[in-house]
Amino acid sequence: MPNKPLSALTLQDRNAEVQIQVHRKWEFRGAVDNGPILHIDMILTDCTGNAIHCQIPSFLAATRGDEFQVGKIYKMTRFSVARAKSTYKPVDGDLMLYVKPYTTLELCHTSPSGFPLYVYHLTSYDKIDPDGSNARNFHDVLGIITEISAIKPVGNAHIPSSYNRHVLIKNLSDDILKITLWGKRAQEFSLTNTYDPQKQTPIVVLFVGCLPKEYQGEVLLSGGAACHWYFNPSIEEAEAFYSRIESEKINIELPSLDKQEITPPSFPQREHHNLKYILSLNPHDVPDQGYECTVTITCIPEGKTWYYIACNTCPNKPSIDPVIRQCSTCRSTNYCFRYKLTFKASDGTEEAEMFAFDNVARTIIGKPCPTVVASFPDASAIPPEIAAIVSRKYTFIIEFNSQSFRFLEKTLLIKGIVASYGRMTSLPIVQEKDDVQLPLTPTKNKLITTAAESPSTPMSRLSTADSPSMPQKLTYSPAKNKP
């Protein structure tokens, strides 16, 4: 069977044979460095210079993940061709590949020429927009390294602990861009064998697989598991940088922590419980660090407002009068829109109402609140962006909200997200309680089967999932007073 170019693959291909090189490979574990593998991602190339995204689902990660070695060339057959995800795309293209249990892989001992050394699509610094249409796709940038920070542990009792480091780069216009590397990527980044402090020769770097973010008003790129870098790459776009640095010297202080083993900060360990246990508790008995629970979002209650107008001057962001748009605390008229997201979720043992403030809600919805308000200003109706979160599965860090201490009705406040598992194809429901003798052998939870089908895909900064939308039992009115 002749090898088929990657560019010639179609959705109908089931028995095509391709000759590919594993160009890049990374494991996605969600929001934690040492969590379970949610999927393994690869960029595959062929000898004609084409590239395609390929994914190994979680249930095959342990058995098939090690078969694919970076830099090796293989003949691969019996893989699945699917439409490329619309978000978190590491390469351009309409299609992607999935490794299946029956996928065959044969190592090639001869290496044809033509496989690309670099796979990238550069974005200029001024086009990096954390709220733009490409905010959930990976960005590649080129620049000269000007500064490297030491590795710093980060985290608190509500967010899984990790560590990061910042790398500052500049373009030919001397615009500065911050790259924040996380976890293992932070520890792996080192200039020890590349930069000579005596000669001070500048280093050109190509970063690939970064996501645009905004922190305290600063636009930056975040480098997680998908991030990779190349020092002094031999690409056409770098030639102008090399011409400039011929007569330039840059003093880069190499952090002393490069050679040390970094241990993330330790925090009290949280227990993981199901909803039935958590809802049975007295709110006063929940520990300060909260509990973890894994649930699927089942519905969005109607009649709940999903955002409020907050003061942008006061530290605690109190609500602003929606009519006069003035803060009652400081009298400021500088306001912003912030989420107050309410939904119901279940794990099959119980269903609970959950609530999330702006930071957590933004991660779940995938868009900042002002962006959604601009297209859907009615706070009492359900916008499509929020309706779309139904059927997504998460592991949350939760505690009871303040009203649960005063009334019998309980609501869980989400303090953080441990992991995201993407969109589920069925929703768990709680079994009806019957006054009958229960069997000694536990029965499986009943499921509501939905029409959507989705491969096993995860989170976003946390999820990288992008599955077909699932019909929801939700109604929302057209936007009112649309600007």
Short mmCIF file of N, CA and C in Angstrom, two decimals, residues 8 56 69 75 84 131 138 151 155 167 194 196 207 214 219 223 230 238 287 331 345 401 416 456:
data_model
loop_
_atom_site.label_atom_id
_atom_site.label_comp_id
_atom_site.label_asym_id
_atom_site.label_seq_id
_atom_site.Cartn_x
_atom_site.Cartn_y
_atom_site.Cartn_z
N ALA A 8 -3.52 14.71 1.98
CA ALA A 8 -4.52 14.03 1.15
C ALA A 8 -5.51 13.21 1.96
N ILE A 56 -3.71 10.62 21.44
CA ILE A 56 -3.90 9.29 22.04
C ILE A 56 -4.83 9.48 23.23
N GLN A 69 7.91 7.66 19.69
CA GLN A 69 9.09 8.34 20.19
C GLN A 69 9.40 9.56 19.33
N LYS A 75 5.67 3.94 9.91
CA LYS A 75 4.53 3.72 9.02
C LYS A 75 3.33 3.42 9.92
N ALA A 84 -10.71 18.52 12.94
CA ALA A 84 -9.84 19.15 13.93
C ALA A 84 -10.67 19.94 14.93
N ASP A 131 -8.65 38.03 24.72
CA ASP A 131 -10.10 38.02 24.57
C ASP A 131 -10.54 37.91 23.11
N PHE A 138 -3.31 27.83 20.25
CA PHE A 138 -1.90 27.99 20.62
C PHE A 138 -1.22 29.01 19.71
N ILE A 151 12.82 30.14 39.32
CA ILE A 151 11.60 29.35 39.48
C ILE A 151 10.94 29.72 40.80
N GLY A 155 0.66 28.82 44.31
CA GLY A 155 -0.47 28.01 44.75
C GLY A 155 -0.97 28.45 46.10
N VAL A 167 10.03 34.27 31.29
CA VAL A 167 11.07 34.55 30.30
C VAL A 167 10.61 35.76 29.50
N THR A 194 23.70 27.06 26.61
CA THR A 194 23.46 27.85 25.40
C THR A 194 24.04 29.25 25.49
N ASP A 196 26.63 32.12 26.99
CA ASP A 196 27.95 32.32 27.58
C ASP A 196 27.98 33.69 28.28
N PHE A 207 9.33 30.17 20.56
CA PHE A 207 8.39 29.50 21.45
C PHE A 207 7.18 29.04 20.64
N GLU A 214 -4.09 37.21 30.26
CA GLU A 214 -3.94 38.56 30.80
C GLU A 214 -3.93 38.46 32.31
N VAL A 219 -0.69 41.64 29.16
CA VAL A 219 -0.89 40.55 28.21
C VAL A 219 0.40 39.72 28.13
N GLY A 223 2.92 29.11 28.99
CA GLY A 223 3.49 27.88 28.43
C GLY A 223 3.30 26.70 29.35
N TYR A 230 12.87 26.51 20.78
CA TYR A 230 14.08 26.22 20.00
C TYR A 230 15.01 27.43 20.11
N ALA A 238 14.04 34.35 11.39
CA ALA A 238 15.06 34.67 12.40
C ALA A 238 16.26 35.40 11.81
N PRO A 287 -13.81 21.10 56.60
CA PRO A 287 -12.50 21.69 56.92
C PRO A 287 -12.23 22.95 56.11
N ARG A 331 -18.27 55.70 45.89
CA ARG A 331 -18.88 56.64 44.95
C ARG A 331 -18.19 56.67 43.59
N ALA A 345 -25.27 20.29 39.40
CA ALA A 345 -24.34 19.25 38.98
C ALA A 345 -24.62 17.98 39.78
N ASN A 401 -21.60 27.72 50.78
CA ASN A 401 -21.65 29.18 50.75
C ASN A 401 -22.22 29.73 52.05
N GLY A 416 -12.13 26.31 43.46
CA GLY A 416 -11.08 26.05 42.48
C GLY A 416 -11.43 24.84 41.63
N SER A 456 -12.49 11.15 24.27
CA SER A 456 -12.05 11.55 25.61
C SER A 456 -11.12 12.72 25.48
#
